[in-house]
């Protein structure tokens, strides 16, 4: 039986197990005088039976699928008399065998290959049979076993909840392990990079041009890996973005939370939040094709020199992108300021704006700061807009009309195209990623801390 | 009259229609009894109706609050005491859909009307709320807030003096004089409420409205605030909503009893508690409902 069919059948079996467990529990309850005589509700007996039926079978199926191919491959290759020594040779051979087995080999085949292909096919077939039999026997057997155990004394709920807890724990662990895994890989690759390029040069170098020579005699054979221009570029673009987003976002939040009538709020708030749903690519070409030329023309008309890709264009558009972030987070914290504070201020004869400025905003400030910090990490991580609108040149400049580049953009450019995976050029991406990770981590940490402080004040 | 409680359940309502049942059900014809008016009125309210959207919360209430007098407002929950109190400094303006009709005046100046500015009005009619609501600022800044926004003090020394005076009158000075720069939210509930009273008197209002100012406090803190109200009466006119009859009896000179949005009886506090004129008042103060 094919795996998908088997899987569907298994699901069906689980359903059946649930149903029979459920009705058996009710049957058992009837002879004892009602559902109250059961240790748990009937549905827990159903779930208990279904878990016994399905969980081990699913786990075994998963393990099987994970190792199936590797085992068959080892067996098939083991059967070939003069197999190549190298891994790539073996890969090639195995691919040929697979193609032949599937009947799509281009080129001629040898008897040896044909034999191997036949071997492969027979292994696959018997593997399939074995799999089907094993899974079905497991499911039916364990399901029946659990069904036998359905008695009023069985504490099905406790067992089910224990299993559920383990499943939840495993999901949480999966997320944590992924994070740790990514972090480790970034860390180790960065360490390799720092063996080729000293840390001090990376952190304090003022020149970034990561071209590595393919051949030793090429001109400019060594790259320069000073990351300072990237970080200043990132800083400048993010700063411009926050310069736009914080005042506009905050004030629109104040308007929505304090001044807007319910009707205005009901349509304005979703409208602002639509901004957050626009894909960043769209912002990117808007910045590159509309805003950047406009800024260049404007600058030229007042006699300034401006390149057609500028930090200003990218920053402005990124700021617009971040507005809904800040406005909706601030709107939430402003709404969370207790009405009693506003009443207190108004009752003393404050005007509306005095109330907002002197009581509501100071009270909401920690929450707003937290929101802004989260937005900053968003700005630092943003790539698409900068790629399109700010350019790729790693200029060390304080002039927002020049083109700059950012950490994320450089990571992208380092990795596009064909690359060797152990040249410093590629590894530099990991080092940049690590720096980015550390800085956003610190920002998020501060933000969460500030927000938590704020919560404590009002709970 | 039987001793049966009013909310004895549907069975009682159907089976045994007592005099009290009739009283509650005849919403239409409650006329204010007693003496709602006084000669030297600080606040005059005539034919006040308040609506929340379609529903009417206050029905045709007329009442005077005399100068340097403490008037207590009592009545069962939901009868409109807070709503009425909030009319007096237009705090109801902040509630969407709330509409106030009638003539209200403070020392002859109208309270409602197109030309009236609520900001100076609220500076003249201060308010202390049910739950202490100090601003998340220092104790000093809490009290200094009002004087600052109204430009009452021009120099720091003046402001310091106002803060100290207000805290002294609220009976809080000795407890907080060493920690004026600590947050007001860090005080105990009773201290917070006294801080709110200090904050209210710092702008030297003429009238202070208090909506159940002691409901979140323990008996000792309550006693201090009652003492304070008694002292404040010398300089201020006070309207206080309370659920405690003892409190009303202790602090007020006149008592108004509200029932289902109507003003049932206004009399000297002593009369209300010893010899109520209206049978609804009697039923309420003897604890048969509410
Ligand atoms: N914001 C509002 N919107 C609509 N109806 C309201 C609002 N506030 C109060 N009401 C209604 O008006 C009536 C009077 O309410 P109010 O708060 O004045 O009663 P109260 O006498 O102060 O009660 P309590 O003693 O419980 O504080 C109640 O029926 C209440 O449901
Ligand atoms: Mg109330």
XYZ file of C-alpha atoms in Angstrom, chain A residues 260-263 339-352 354-355 357-359 362-363 457-458, chain B residues 86 89 91 94 96 118-119 122-123 125-127 129 133-137 142 145-146 149-150 185 199-200 203:
54
model
C -11.690 59.856 17.163
C -15.349 58.969 17.546
C -16.201 55.312 17.444
C -17.313 55.578 13.846
C -10.117 55.716 32.277
C -9.963 56.761 35.923
C -6.729 58.665 35.247
C -8.360 60.631 32.456
C -11.362 61.306 34.669
C -9.036 62.470 37.424
C -7.260 64.884 35.129
C -10.450 66.174 33.508
C -12.051 66.534 36.934
C -9.268 68.917 37.908
C -10.094 71.114 34.954
C -7.507 69.914 32.435
C -8.295 70.406 28.815
C -8.355 67.390 26.568
C -3.437 68.660 28.739
C -4.929 65.375 29.828
C 0.051 65.301 27.176
C 0.503 65.350 30.920
C -1.278 62.250 32.137
C 3.434 59.747 30.518
C 1.425 56.858 31.886
C 2.697 49.490 37.254
C -0.956 48.921 36.442
C -21.369 63.892 37.489
C -19.122 69.300 36.956
C -18.073 64.857 33.778
C -16.994 62.443 28.478
C -20.688 59.251 24.487
C -15.957 73.461 31.206
C -12.327 74.006 32.128
C -14.244 71.971 36.702
C -11.634 74.008 38.485
C -16.179 72.090 41.108
C -13.594 69.471 42.010
C -14.175 65.753 42.171
C -13.640 59.412 42.699
C -6.755 57.401 41.013
C -3.432 59.101 41.668
C -1.458 59.867 38.517
C 1.634 57.726 37.987
C 3.781 60.672 39.038
C 0.182 64.801 41.819
C -0.693 69.138 38.766
C -3.820 71.281 39.143
C -2.217 73.706 34.599
C -4.294 76.575 35.934
C 0.832 55.016 43.271
C -5.010 67.096 44.646
C -8.600 68.290 44.388
C -6.838 74.113 42.889
